[in-house]
């Protein structure tokens, strides 16, 4: 239904949670290198990802490579604490790409600058926290996009 993109994810449990979200919604999980963890079977099993073999996961050498394969018609939404538009004011469409940065730095500045009106920010109470956990942000955004497609199941 949607494409979840994690650019340079660092924590395997966040990627695992995103994989479970992708599986639950029929979405594709895209991991853009560098990864802060290994996807070798023994490491995946060790982190308790017994469902990982069922996730449609694709690994990319770079974000530019993913965008080139997705094509010019693909719609990308970039989640950043520096954006102003919320996911609730966005009309998502099946096939959209929801792009998230790494846990410690977010998306690279050049991607955020280029996002323009495609930049999205999850609203938070002022001065409450600098950001949400990555897998939480993915879940919030993905399920808003899914909600807009209702009735789904």
PDB file of C-alpha atoms in Angstrom:
ATOM      1  CA  UNK A   1       0.000   0.000   0.000  1.00  0.00           C
ATOM      2  CA  UNK A   2       2.739   2.475   0.997  1.00  0.00           C
ATOM      3  CA  UNK A   3       6.527   2.618   0.987  1.00  0.00           C
ATOM      4  CA  UNK A   4       8.349   3.168   4.277  1.00  0.00           C
ATOM      5  CA  UNK A   5      11.846   4.545   3.725  1.00  0.00           C
ATOM      6  CA  UNK A   6      14.441   4.574   6.497  1.00  0.00           C
ATOM      7  CA  UNK A   7      17.548   6.549   5.513  1.00  0.00           C
ATOM      8  CA  UNK A   8      20.651   5.320   7.372  1.00  0.00           C
ATOM      9  CA  UNK A   9      18.793   3.643  10.265  1.00  0.00           C
ATOM     10  CA  UNK A  10      21.019   2.923  13.255  1.00  0.00           C
ATOM     11  CA  UNK A  11      18.945   0.796  15.630  1.00  0.00           C
ATOM     12  CA  UNK A  12      17.826  -2.687  14.562  1.00  0.00           C
ATOM     13  CA  UNK A  13      14.746  -2.663  16.798  1.00  0.00           C
ATOM     14  CA  UNK A  14      13.375   0.418  15.031  1.00  0.00           C
ATOM     15  CA  UNK A  15      13.874  -1.272  11.663  1.00  0.00           C
ATOM     16  CA  UNK A  16      12.196  -4.357  13.110  1.00  0.00           C
ATOM     17  CA  UNK A  17       9.211  -2.329  14.305  1.00  0.00           C
ATOM     18  CA  UNK A  18       8.984  -0.668  10.884  1.00  0.00           C
ATOM     19  CA  UNK A  19       9.106  -4.116   9.285  1.00  0.00           C
ATOM     20  CA  UNK A  20       6.201  -5.262  11.451  1.00  0.00           C
ATOM     21  CA  UNK A  21       4.249  -2.114  10.480  1.00  0.00           C
ATOM     22  CA  UNK A  22       4.993  -2.757   6.805  1.00  0.00           C
ATOM     23  CA  UNK A  23       3.816  -6.347   7.136  1.00  0.00           C
ATOM     24  CA  UNK A  24       0.630  -5.323   8.974  1.00  0.00           C
ATOM     25  CA  UNK A  25      -0.328  -2.773   6.298  1.00  0.00           C
ATOM     26  CA  UNK A  26       0.899  -4.452   3.122  1.00  0.00           C
ATOM     27  CA  UNK A  27       3.605  -1.833   2.707  1.00  0.00           C
ATOM     28  CA  UNK A  28       7.192  -2.100   1.488  1.00  0.00           C
ATOM     29  CA  UNK A  29      10.132  -1.302   3.774  1.00  0.00           C
ATOM     30  CA  UNK A  30      13.106   0.387   2.112  1.00  0.00           C
ATOM     31  CA  UNK A  31      16.395   0.602   4.021  1.00  0.00           C
ATOM     32  CA  UNK A  32      18.936   3.060   2.635  1.00  0.00           C
ATOM     33  CA  UNK A  33      22.580   2.423   3.498  1.00  0.00           C
ATOM     34  CA  UNK A  34      24.591   2.831   5.586  1.00  0.00           C
ATOM     35  CA  UNK A  35      22.825   0.608   8.103  1.00  0.00           C
ATOM     36  CA  UNK A  36      23.845   0.616  11.750  1.00  0.00           C
ATOM     37  CA  UNK A  37      23.202  -3.133  11.971  1.00  0.00           C
ATOM     38  CA  UNK A  38      23.502  -6.338   9.967  1.00  0.00           C
ATOM     39  CA  UNK A  39      20.688  -8.026   8.084  1.00  0.00           C
ATOM     40  CA  UNK A  40      22.399 -11.418   8.157  1.00  0.00           C
ATOM     41  CA  UNK A  41      20.068 -14.197   9.317  1.00  0.00           C
ATOM     42  CA  UNK A  42      21.865 -14.862  12.602  1.00  0.00           C
ATOM     43  CA  UNK A  43      21.602 -11.193  13.654  1.00  0.00           C
ATOM     44  CA  UNK A  44      17.989 -10.878  12.554  1.00  0.00           C
ATOM     45  CA  UNK A  45      17.056 -13.986  14.572  1.00  0.00           C
ATOM     46  CA  UNK A  46      18.971 -12.702  17.597  1.00  0.00           C
ATOM     47  CA  UNK A  47      16.881  -9.516  17.695  1.00  0.00           C
ATOM     48  CA  UNK A  48      13.656 -11.546  17.699  1.00  0.00           C
ATOM     49  CA  UNK A  49      12.500 -10.682  14.197  1.00  0.00           C
ATOM     50  CA  UNK A  50      10.891 -14.057  13.510  1.00  0.00           C
ATOM     51  CA  UNK A  51       8.573 -12.443  10.940  1.00  0.00           C
ATOM     52  CA  UNK A  52      11.384 -10.725   8.980  1.00  0.00           C
ATOM     53  CA  UNK A  53      11.312 -13.277   6.122  1.00  0.00           C
ATOM     54  CA  UNK A  54       7.723 -12.187   5.392  1.00  0.00           C
ATOM     55  CA  UNK A  55       8.526  -8.457   5.161  1.00  0.00           C
ATOM     56  CA  UNK A  56       8.928  -6.971   1.689  1.00  0.00           C
ATOM     57  CA  UNK A  57      12.239  -5.272   2.478  1.00  0.00           C
ATOM     58  CA  UNK A  58      14.523  -3.669  -0.086  1.00  0.00           C
ATOM     59  CA  UNK A  59      18.008  -2.376   0.628  1.00  0.00           C
ATOM     60  CA  UNK A  60      19.479   0.535  -1.323  1.00  0.00           C
ATOM     61  CA  UNK A  61      23.026   1.827  -1.648  1.00  0.00           C
ATOM     62  CA  UNK A  62      21.781   5.431  -1.690  1.00  0.00           C
ATOM     63  CA  UNK A  63      18.626   7.501  -1.516  1.00  0.00           C
ATOM     64  CA  UNK A  64      19.297   8.753  -5.051  1.00  0.00           C
ATOM     65  CA  UNK A  65      19.276   5.146  -6.289  1.00  0.00           C
ATOM     66  CA  UNK A  66      15.888   4.506  -4.675  1.00  0.00           C
ATOM     67  CA  UNK A  67      14.425   7.711  -6.156  1.00  0.00           C
ATOM     68  CA  UNK A  68      15.717   6.846  -9.622  1.00  0.00           C
ATOM     69  CA  UNK A  69      14.093   3.401  -9.511  1.00  0.00           C
ATOM     70  CA  UNK A  70      10.841   4.800  -8.061  1.00  0.00           C
ATOM     71  CA  UNK A  71      10.521   7.131 -11.045  1.00  0.00           C
ATOM     72  CA  UNK A  72       9.488  10.743 -11.549  1.00  0.00           C
ATOM     73  CA  UNK A  73       5.803  10.062 -10.866  1.00  0.00           C
ATOM     74  CA  UNK A  74       6.494   8.715  -7.357  1.00  0.00           C
ATOM     75  CA  UNK A  75       5.312  10.909  -4.483  1.00  0.00           C
ATOM     76  CA  UNK A  76       7.729  11.320  -1.587  1.00  0.00           C
ATOM     77  CA  UNK A  77       6.876  12.756   1.852  1.00  0.00           C
ATOM     78  CA  UNK A  78       9.782  13.690   4.116  1.00  0.00           C
ATOM     79  CA  UNK A  79       9.341  13.594   7.883  1.00  0.00           C
ATOM     80  CA  UNK A  80      11.391  16.151   9.789  1.00  0.00           C
ATOM     81  CA  UNK A  81      11.133  18.208  12.958  1.00  0.00           C
ATOM     82  CA  UNK A  82      12.114  21.169  10.741  1.00  0.00           C
ATOM     83  CA  UNK A  83       9.013  20.923   8.516  1.00  0.00           C
ATOM     84  CA  UNK A  84       5.797  22.806   9.282  1.00  0.00           C
ATOM     85  CA  UNK A  85       3.036  20.858   7.523  1.00  0.00           C
ATOM     86  CA  UNK A  86       1.429  17.979   9.442  1.00  0.00           C
ATOM     87  CA  UNK A  87       0.498  14.532   8.147  1.00  0.00           C
ATOM     88  CA  UNK A  88      -3.144  15.392   8.962  1.00  0.00           C
ATOM     89  CA  UNK A  89      -3.144  18.162   6.351  1.00  0.00           C
ATOM     90  CA  UNK A  90      -1.754  15.844   3.683  1.00  0.00           C
ATOM     91  CA  UNK A  91      -3.760  13.799   1.179  1.00  0.00           C
ATOM     92  CA  UNK A  92      -1.856  10.530   0.982  1.00  0.00           C
ATOM     93  CA  UNK A  93      -2.286   8.154  -1.932  1.00  0.00           C
ATOM     94  CA  UNK A  94      -1.508   4.447  -2.142  1.00  0.00           C
ATOM     95  CA  UNK A  95       2.051   4.003  -3.343  1.00  0.00           C
ATOM     96  CA  UNK A  96       3.369   7.127  -1.606  1.00  0.00           C
ATOM     97  CA  UNK A  97       6.849   7.007  -0.076  1.00  0.00           C
ATOM     98  CA  UNK A  98       7.129   8.059   3.577  1.00  0.00           C
ATOM     99  CA  UNK A  99      10.764   8.982   4.221  1.00  0.00           C
ATOM    100  CA  UNK A 100      12.372   9.010   7.675  1.00  0.00           C
ATOM    101  CA  UNK A 101      15.929   9.825   8.737  1.00  0.00           C
ATOM    102  CA  UNK A 102      18.195   8.095  11.214  1.00  0.00           C
ATOM    103  CA  UNK A 103      17.541   8.086  14.931  1.00  0.00           C
ATOM    104  CA  UNK A 104      20.272  10.520  16.003  1.00  0.00           C
ATOM    105  CA  UNK A 105      20.299  13.076  13.174  1.00  0.00           C
ATOM    106  CA  UNK A 106      17.081  12.790  11.201  1.00  0.00           C
ATOM    107  CA  UNK A 107      17.154  13.316   7.459  1.00  0.00           C
ATOM    108  CA  UNK A 108      20.194  14.959   5.887  1.00  0.00           C
ATOM    109  CA  UNK A 109      19.813  18.748   5.554  1.00  0.00           C
ATOM    110  CA  UNK A 110      19.970  18.671   1.738  1.00  0.00           C
ATOM    111  CA  UNK A 111      16.987  16.302   1.598  1.00  0.00           C
ATOM    112  CA  UNK A 112      14.990  18.430   4.071  1.00  0.00           C
ATOM    113  CA  UNK A 113      15.750  21.639   2.128  1.00  0.00           C
ATOM    114  CA  UNK A 114      14.707  20.069  -1.157  1.00  0.00           C
ATOM    115  CA  UNK A 115      11.468  18.683   0.345  1.00  0.00           C
ATOM    116  CA  UNK A 116       9.601  22.005   0.301  1.00  0.00           C
ATOM    117  CA  UNK A 117       5.850  21.368   0.639  1.00  0.00           C
ATOM    118  CA  UNK A 118       6.553  17.635   0.818  1.00  0.00           C
ATOM    119  CA  UNK A 119       8.126  18.059   4.247  1.00  0.00           C
ATOM    120  CA  UNK A 120       5.955  16.846   7.122  1.00  0.00           C
ATOM    121  CA  UNK A 121       6.228  17.328  10.872  1.00  0.00           C
ATOM    122  CA  UNK A 122       4.323  15.458  13.554  1.00  0.00           C
ATOM    123  CA  UNK A 123       2.943  18.130  15.892  1.00  0.00           C
ATOM    124  CA  UNK A 124       4.208  18.081  19.465  1.00  0.00           C
ATOM    125  CA  UNK A 125       3.648  20.347  22.442  1.00  0.00           C
ATOM    126  CA  UNK A 126       6.230  23.167  22.304  1.00  0.00           C
ATOM    127  CA  UNK A 127       9.351  22.539  24.388  1.00  0.00           C
ATOM    128  CA  UNK A 128       8.184  19.013  25.281  1.00  0.00           C
ATOM    129  CA  UNK A 129      10.809  16.923  23.501  1.00  0.00           C
ATOM    130  CA  UNK A 130      13.104  17.297  20.543  1.00  0.00           C
ATOM    131  CA  UNK A 131      11.562  14.376  18.626  1.00  0.00           C
ATOM    132  CA  UNK A 132       9.626  11.137  18.865  1.00  0.00           C
ATOM    133  CA  UNK A 133      11.091   7.651  18.714  1.00  0.00           C
ATOM    134  CA  UNK A 134      11.610   6.760  15.055  1.00  0.00           C
ATOM    135  CA  UNK A 135       9.337   3.712  15.035  1.00  0.00           C
ATOM    136  CA  UNK A 136       6.625   5.749  16.796  1.00  0.00           C
ATOM    137  CA  UNK A 137       6.878   8.484  14.142  1.00  0.00           C
ATOM    138  CA  UNK A 138       6.664   5.863  11.399  1.00  0.00           C
ATOM    139  CA  UNK A 139       3.560   4.312  12.986  1.00  0.00           C
ATOM    140  CA  UNK A 140       1.792   7.666  13.423  1.00  0.00           C
ATOM    141  CA  UNK A 141       2.413   8.733   9.834  1.00  0.00           C
ATOM    142  CA  UNK A 142       1.748   5.352   8.235  1.00  0.00           C
ATOM    143  CA  UNK A 143      -1.547   4.844  10.020  1.00  0.00           C
ATOM    144  CA  UNK A 144      -2.741   8.344   9.106  1.00  0.00           C
ATOM    145  CA  UNK A 145      -2.028   7.445   5.481  1.00  0.00           C
ATOM    146  CA  UNK A 146      -3.797   4.085   5.921  1.00  0.00           C
ATOM    147  CA  UNK A 147      -6.762   5.749   7.680  1.00  0.00           C
ATOM    148  CA  UNK A 148      -7.296   7.970   4.646  1.00  0.00           C
ATOM    149  CA  UNK A 149      -7.722   4.871   2.473  1.00  0.00           C
ATOM    150  CA  UNK A 150     -10.557   3.470   4.668  1.00  0.00           C
ATOM    151  CA  UNK A 151     -12.360   1.227   4.553  1.00  0.00           C
ATOM    152  CA  UNK A 152      -9.259  -0.882   4.209  1.00  0.00           C
ATOM    153  CA  UNK A 153     -10.017  -4.275   5.732  1.00  0.00           C
TER     154      UNK A 153
END
